[in-house]
PDB file of C-alpha atoms in Angstrom:
ATOM      1  CA  MET U   5     -24.889 121.538 -57.175  1.00 54.00           C
ATOM      2  CA  LYS U   6     -26.130 117.381 -58.389  1.00 52.00           C
ATOM      3  CA  PHE U   7     -22.233 116.659 -57.671  1.00 46.00           C
ATOM      4  CA  LEU U   8     -21.996 117.641 -55.027  1.00 43.00           C
ATOM      5  CA  ARG U   9     -25.321 115.846 -53.664  1.00 47.00           C
ATOM      6  CA  LEU U  10     -23.924 112.703 -54.926  1.00 44.00           C
ATOM      7  CA  LEU U  11     -20.930 113.035 -52.821  1.00 42.00           C
ATOM      8  CA  ILE U  12     -22.631 113.776 -49.740  1.00 42.00           C
ATOM      9  CA  ALA U  13     -24.657 110.747 -50.569  1.00 44.00           C
ATOM     10  CA  VAL U  14     -21.739 107.913 -51.537  1.00 40.00           C
ATOM     11  CA  SER U  15     -19.927 109.608 -48.001  1.00 40.00           C
ATOM     12  CA  PHE U  16     -22.735 109.185 -45.467  1.00 39.00           C
ATOM     13  CA  VAL U  17     -23.272 106.101 -47.571  1.00 37.00           C
ATOM     14  CA  ALA U  18     -19.507 105.142 -46.805  1.00 35.00           C
ATOM     15  CA  SER U  19     -19.457 105.794 -43.210  1.00 33.00           C
ATOM     16  CA  PHE U  20     -23.063 104.116 -42.412  1.00 32.00           C
ATOM     17  CA  ALA U  21     -21.173 100.581 -43.738  1.00 31.00           C
ATOM     18  CA  ALA U  22     -17.929 101.366 -42.026  1.00 30.00           C
ATOM     19  CA  TYR U  23     -20.153 102.089 -38.897  1.00 36.00           C
ATOM     20  CA  ALA U  24     -21.927  99.082 -39.395  1.00 48.00           C
ATOM     21  CA  ASN U  25     -19.145  97.321 -39.946  1.00 72.00           C
ATOM     22  CA  ASP U  26     -17.420  98.051 -36.017  1.00 93.00           C
ATOM     23  CA  ILE U  27     -19.235  95.313 -34.413  1.00 96.00           C
ATOM     24  CA  GLN U  28     -18.405  91.684 -34.705  1.00 95.00           C
ATOM     25  CA  VAL U  29     -19.179  88.534 -33.151  1.00 96.00           C
ATOM     26  CA  GLN U  30     -17.718  85.424 -32.307  1.00 96.00           C
ATOM     27  CA  ASP U  31     -17.426  82.228 -30.357  1.00 96.00           C
ATOM     28  CA  GLY U  32     -21.476  82.362 -31.182  1.00 97.00           C
ATOM     29  CA  TYR U  33     -23.416  78.892 -29.905  1.00 98.00           C
ATOM     30  CA  ILE U  34     -26.811  77.633 -28.878  1.00 98.00           C
ATOM     31  CA  ARG U  35     -26.866  76.143 -25.302  1.00 97.00           C
ATOM     32  CA  ALA U  36     -27.807  72.232 -26.110  1.00 97.00           C
ATOM     33  CA  VAL U  37     -30.785  71.376 -23.744  1.00 97.00           C
ATOM     34  CA  PRO U  38     -32.614  68.118 -23.657  1.00 96.00           C
ATOM     35  CA  PRO U  39     -35.754  67.835 -26.932  1.00 94.00           C
ATOM     36  CA  SER U  40     -38.481  68.610 -24.327  1.00 95.00           C
ATOM     37  CA  ALA U  41     -37.238  72.153 -23.269  1.00 96.00           C
ATOM     38  CA  PRO U  42     -38.960  74.590 -24.333  1.00 97.00           C
ATOM     39  CA  VAL U  43     -36.076  77.493 -24.081  1.00 97.00           C
ATOM     40  CA  THR U  44     -32.433  77.473 -24.705  1.00 98.00           C
ATOM     41  CA  ALA U  45     -29.466  80.710 -25.058  1.00 98.00           C
ATOM     42  CA  ALA U  46     -27.457  81.631 -27.352  1.00 98.00           C
ATOM     43  CA  PHE U  47     -23.962  83.532 -26.115  1.00 98.00           C
ATOM     44  CA  MET U  48     -21.296  85.099 -28.165  1.00 97.00           C
ATOM     45  CA  GLN U  49     -18.397  87.449 -27.915  1.00 97.00           C
ATOM     46  CA  ILE U  50     -19.179  90.951 -29.546  1.00 97.00           C
ATOM     47  CA  HIS U  51     -16.445  92.981 -30.689  1.00 97.00           C
ATOM     48  CA  ASN U  52     -17.089  96.949 -30.680  1.00 97.00           C
ATOM     49  CA  GLN U  53     -13.858  97.562 -32.308  1.00 96.00           C
ATOM     50  CA  GLY U  54     -15.288 101.087 -33.323  1.00 95.00           C
ATOM     51  CA  ASP U  55     -14.769 104.494 -31.477  1.00 96.00           C
ATOM     52  CA  GLN U  56     -18.424 105.356 -30.613  1.00 95.00           C
ATOM     53  CA  ALA U  57     -21.317 103.524 -27.640  1.00 97.00           C
ATOM     54  CA  ARG U  58     -23.530 100.962 -29.935  1.00 97.00           C
ATOM     55  CA  ALA U  59     -26.276  98.541 -29.075  1.00 98.00           C
ATOM     56  CA  LEU U  60     -27.693  95.266 -29.244  1.00 98.00           C
ATOM     57  CA  VAL U  61     -31.563  96.120 -29.638  1.00 98.00           C
ATOM     58  CA  SER U  62     -32.852  93.018 -30.127  1.00 98.00           C
ATOM     59  CA  ALA U  63     -32.368  89.980 -31.183  1.00 98.00           C
ATOM     60  CA  SER U  64     -34.878  87.214 -33.606  1.00 98.00           C
ATOM     61  CA  SER U  65     -34.740  83.126 -34.301  1.00 98.00           C
ATOM     62  CA  ALA U  66     -37.647  81.433 -36.998  1.00 98.00           C
ATOM     63  CA  ALA U  67     -36.535  78.932 -34.176  1.00 98.00           C
ATOM     64  CA  ALA U  68     -38.255  80.405 -31.237  1.00 98.00           C
ATOM     65  CA  ASP U  69     -41.640  81.594 -30.944  1.00 98.00           C
ATOM     66  CA  ALA U  70     -39.866  84.807 -29.292  1.00 98.00           C
ATOM     67  CA  VAL U  71     -35.955  85.741 -28.929  1.00 98.00           C
ATOM     68  CA  GLU U  72     -35.163  88.031 -25.444  1.00 98.00           C
ATOM     69  CA  LEU U  73     -32.414  89.657 -24.795  1.00 98.00           C
ATOM     70  CA  HIS U  74     -31.359  88.783 -20.855  1.00 97.00           C
ATOM     71  CA  THR U  75     -29.095  89.235 -18.206  1.00 96.00           C
ATOM     72  CA  HIS U  76     -27.977  87.994 -14.614  1.00 91.00           C
ATOM     73  CA  THR U  77     -27.832  90.025 -11.073  1.00 88.00           C
ATOM     74  CA  HIS U  78     -27.373  88.830  -7.447  1.00 85.00           C
ATOM     75  CA  VAL U  79     -30.049  90.177  -5.312  1.00 87.00           C
ATOM     76  CA  ASP U  80     -30.079  89.196  -2.148  1.00 90.00           C
ATOM     77  CA  GLY U  81     -27.341  86.510  -2.751  1.00 89.00           C
ATOM     78  CA  VAL U  82     -29.285  84.661  -4.828  1.00 90.00           C
ATOM     79  CA  MET U  83     -28.883  84.550  -8.678  1.00 88.00           C
ATOM     80  CA  GLN U  84     -32.413  86.088 -10.635  1.00 90.00           C
ATOM     81  CA  MET U  85     -32.548  85.766 -14.964  1.00 92.00           C
ATOM     82  CA  ARG U  86     -34.578  89.400 -15.885  1.00 94.00           C
ATOM     83  CA  GLN U  87     -34.929  90.367 -19.541  1.00 97.00           C
ATOM     84  CA  VAL U  88     -32.998  94.213 -20.455  1.00 97.00           C
ATOM     85  CA  GLU U  89     -33.276  96.124 -23.052  1.00 98.00           C
ATOM     86  CA  LYS U  90     -30.714  96.354 -24.964  1.00 98.00           C
ATOM     87  CA  ILE U  91     -27.310  95.274 -24.932  1.00 98.00           C
ATOM     88  CA  ASN U  92     -24.707  98.376 -24.443  1.00 98.00           C
ATOM     89  CA  LEU U  93     -21.760  97.526 -26.693  1.00 98.00           C
ATOM     90  CA  ALA U  94     -18.790  99.951 -25.486  1.00 98.00           C
ATOM     91  CA  PRO U  95     -16.477 101.130 -27.576  1.00 97.00           C
ATOM     92  CA  LYS U  96     -13.084  99.211 -28.200  1.00 97.00           C
ATOM     93  CA  SER U  97     -14.396  96.523 -26.467  1.00 97.00           C
ATOM     94  CA  THR U  98     -15.800  93.463 -26.354  1.00 98.00           C
ATOM     95  CA  THR U  99     -18.931  92.371 -24.502  1.00 98.00           C
ATOM     96  CA  HIS U 100     -19.554  88.767 -23.351  1.00 98.00           C
ATOM     97  CA  LEU U 101     -22.873  87.008 -23.705  1.00 98.00           C
ATOM     98  CA  GLN U 102     -22.451  83.825 -20.951  1.00 96.00           C
ATOM     99  CA  PRO U 103     -23.779  81.302 -18.585  1.00 94.00           C
ATOM    100  CA  GLY U 104     -24.815  83.573 -15.720  1.00 92.00           C
ATOM    101  CA  GLY U 105     -24.447  87.272 -17.228  1.00 95.00           C
ATOM    102  CA  LEU U 106     -25.380  88.562 -19.672  1.00 97.00           C
ATOM    103  CA  HIS U 107     -27.019  86.496 -22.840  1.00 98.00           C
ATOM    104  CA  ILE U 108     -29.556  86.107 -25.592  1.00 98.00           C
ATOM    105  CA  MET U 109     -33.272  83.821 -24.531  1.00 98.00           C
ATOM    106  CA  LEU U 110     -34.761  81.620 -27.234  1.00 98.00           C
ATOM    107  CA  ILE U 111     -38.596  81.445 -26.134  1.00 98.00           C
ATOM    108  CA  GLY U 112     -40.959  78.183 -27.360  1.00 98.00           C
ATOM    109  CA  LEU U 113     -38.419  76.672 -29.103  1.00 98.00           C
ATOM    110  CA  LYS U 114     -40.750  75.819 -32.596  1.00 97.00           C
ATOM    111  CA  ALA U 115     -38.422  71.709 -33.000  1.00 96.00           C
ATOM    112  CA  PRO U 116     -35.956  70.462 -30.910  1.00 96.00           C
ATOM    113  CA  LEU U 117     -32.163  71.379 -31.358  1.00 96.00           C
ATOM    114  CA  ASN U 118     -29.964  68.147 -31.733  1.00 94.00           C
ATOM    115  CA  MET U 119     -25.927  68.805 -31.885  1.00 92.00           C
ATOM    116  CA  ASP U 120     -25.280  69.075 -35.167  1.00 83.00           C
ATOM    117  CA  ASP U 121     -27.597  70.996 -35.798  1.00 94.00           C
ATOM    118  CA  LYS U 122     -27.585  75.441 -36.847  1.00 97.00           C
ATOM    119  CA  VAL U 123     -29.498  77.980 -35.911  1.00 98.00           C
ATOM    120  CA  LEU U 124     -30.001  81.245 -37.787  1.00 98.00           C
ATOM    121  CA  VAL U 125     -30.189  84.268 -35.513  1.00 98.00           C
ATOM    122  CA  ASN U 126     -30.122  87.986 -36.362  1.00 98.00           C
ATOM    123  CA  LEU U 127     -29.325  90.520 -34.615  1.00 97.00           C
ATOM    124  CA  LYS U 128     -30.745  94.012 -34.219  1.00 97.00           C
ATOM    125  CA  LEU U 129     -27.925  97.110 -33.809  1.00 97.00           C
ATOM    126  CA  ASP U 130     -29.069 100.667 -32.476  1.00 96.00           C
ATOM    127  CA  ASP U 131     -28.712 102.599 -35.894  1.00 94.00           C
ATOM    128  CA  GLY U 132     -30.638  99.486 -37.319  1.00 95.00           C
ATOM    129  CA  SER U 133     -28.162  97.227 -38.513  1.00 95.00           C
ATOM    130  CA  LEU U 134     -28.544  93.797 -38.598  1.00 96.00           C
ATOM    131  CA  ILE U 135     -25.892  90.984 -38.063  1.00 96.00           C
ATOM    132  CA  GLU U 136     -27.281  87.231 -39.437  1.00 96.00           C
ATOM    133  CA  LEU U 137     -25.253  84.999 -37.008  1.00 96.00           C
ATOM    134  CA  ASN U 138     -25.580  81.163 -37.959  1.00 97.00           C
ATOM    135  CA  LEU U 139     -25.253  79.282 -35.088  1.00 98.00           C
ATOM    136  CA  PRO U 140     -24.101  75.430 -33.520  1.00 98.00           C
ATOM    137  CA  ILE U 141     -25.720  74.090 -31.029  1.00 98.00           C
ATOM    138  CA  ARG U 142     -22.764  73.019 -28.230  1.00 95.00           C
ATOM    139  CA  LYS U 143     -22.744  71.596 -24.692  1.00 91.00           C
ATOM    140  CA  VAL U 144     -21.746  74.082 -21.930  1.00 80.00           C
ATOM    141  CA  ALA U 145     -18.829  72.428 -20.092  1.00 72.00           C
ATOM    142  CA  GLY U 146     -19.987  71.314 -16.748  1.00 62.00           C
ATOM    143  CA  GLN U 147     -23.460  70.194 -18.121  1.00 52.00           C
ATOM    144  CA  GLY U 148     -23.924  66.874 -16.733  1.00 49.00           C
ATOM    145  CA  GLN U 149     -27.026  65.120 -18.167  1.00 41.00           C
ATOM    146  CA  MET U 150     -28.168  64.633 -14.067  1.00 36.00           C
ATOM    147  CA  HIS U 151     -28.184  68.735 -13.916  1.00 37.00           C
ATOM    148  CA  ASP U 152     -30.402  69.238 -17.214  1.00 38.00           C
ATOM    149  CA  GLN U 153     -33.074  66.602 -16.147  1.00 35.00           C
ATOM    150  CA  HIS U 154     -33.386  68.079 -13.095  1.00 34.00           C
ATOM    151  CA  GLN U 155     -33.833  71.942 -12.911  1.00 37.00           C
ATOM    152  CA  PRO U 156     -36.496  73.620 -14.719  1.00 36.00           C
ATOM    153  CA  ALA U 157     -35.995  74.912 -18.731  1.00 37.00           C
ATOM    154  CA  HIS U 158     -36.275  78.616 -17.424  1.00 37.00           C
ATOM    155  CA  HIS U 159     -32.689  78.417 -15.770  1.00 37.00           C
ATOM    156  CA  GLN U 160     -30.959  75.760 -17.445  1.00 36.00           C
ATOM    157  CA  HIS U 161     -28.175  78.174 -18.320  1.00 37.00           C
ATOM    158  CA  MET U 162     -27.717  78.979 -15.507  1.00 39.00           C
ATOM    159  CA  LYS U 163     -24.310  79.384 -13.084  1.00 37.00           C
ATOM    160  CA  HIS U 164     -25.350  77.790  -9.185  1.00 37.00           C
ATOM    161  CA  GLN U 165     -21.790  78.558  -6.933  1.00 38.00           C
ATOM    162  CA  HIS U 166     -23.554  81.763  -6.272  1.00 39.00           C
ATOM    163  CA  MET U 167     -27.240  80.714  -5.045  1.00 40.00           C
ATOM    164  CA  LYS U 168     -28.079  79.811  -1.434  1.00 39.00           C
ATOM    165  CA  HIS U 169     -29.234  76.853  -1.255  1.00 39.00           C
ATOM    166  CA  GLN U 170     -31.130  76.794   3.124  1.00 39.00           C
ATOM    167  CA  PRO U 171     -31.934  73.528   3.763  1.00 40.00           C
ATOM    168  CA  MET U 172     -35.994  73.166   3.808  1.00 40.00           C
ATOM    169  CA  ASN U 173     -37.306  73.179   7.281  1.00 38.00           C
ATOM    170  CA  HIS U 174     -39.831  69.432   7.303  1.00 39.00           C
ATOM    171  CA  GLN U 175     -40.279  69.599  10.610  1.00 39.00           C
ATOM    172  CA  HIS U 176     -42.112  73.281  10.951  1.00 38.00           C
ATOM    173  CA  MET U 177     -44.125  72.393   7.988  1.00 38.00           C
ATOM    174  CA  GLN U 178     -45.264  69.800   9.595  1.00 39.00           C
ATOM    175  CA  LYS U 179     -46.263  71.343  12.493  1.00 38.00           C
ATOM    176  CA  GLN U 180     -48.819  74.413  10.371  1.00 41.00           C
ATOM    177  CA  GLY U 181     -50.858  71.373   9.063  1.00 43.00           C
ATOM    178  CA  GLN U 182     -49.131  71.093   5.621  1.00 43.00           C
ATOM    179  CA  PRO U 183     -47.712  68.148   3.745  1.00 43.00           C
ATOM    180  CA  HIS U 184     -44.583  67.932   3.095  1.00 40.00           C
TER     181      HIS U 184
END
């Protein structure tokens, strides 16, 4: 009887370890931002090689006051960022965390991030397992110095090509008695 219990326990632990090993992360990095920026984002590819759906339920890092899972959605032709409860990881697939899509926000950076730095980020999966990542700081392609200087920190990593930009009507504002 003791042998049977031990065999069941060992089988359970072995299957749990294999299940946790079905998730792999590749090409992870944190977006470089100006030293005064209070936020940045982490991007990566998460591969679920298993046969069961999984989910990334949270992330944490000592480099920031808060770490949240986010996505971008198009609402009336405007791209908006919002927090999500989890990021689903479909079986036998790759989920891309990338600029303009799903990503991990690091909010309230505790110190400036330099290009040679690496930041420890922990991912928590729906089964309670943790994946520890040591992510490099990287400049995102197309990220120019002027872009960084004039964009508010909360959406520096957004793609802007699908956003509606309407010219401001200063004459209308003057008629309303408001300064321009």
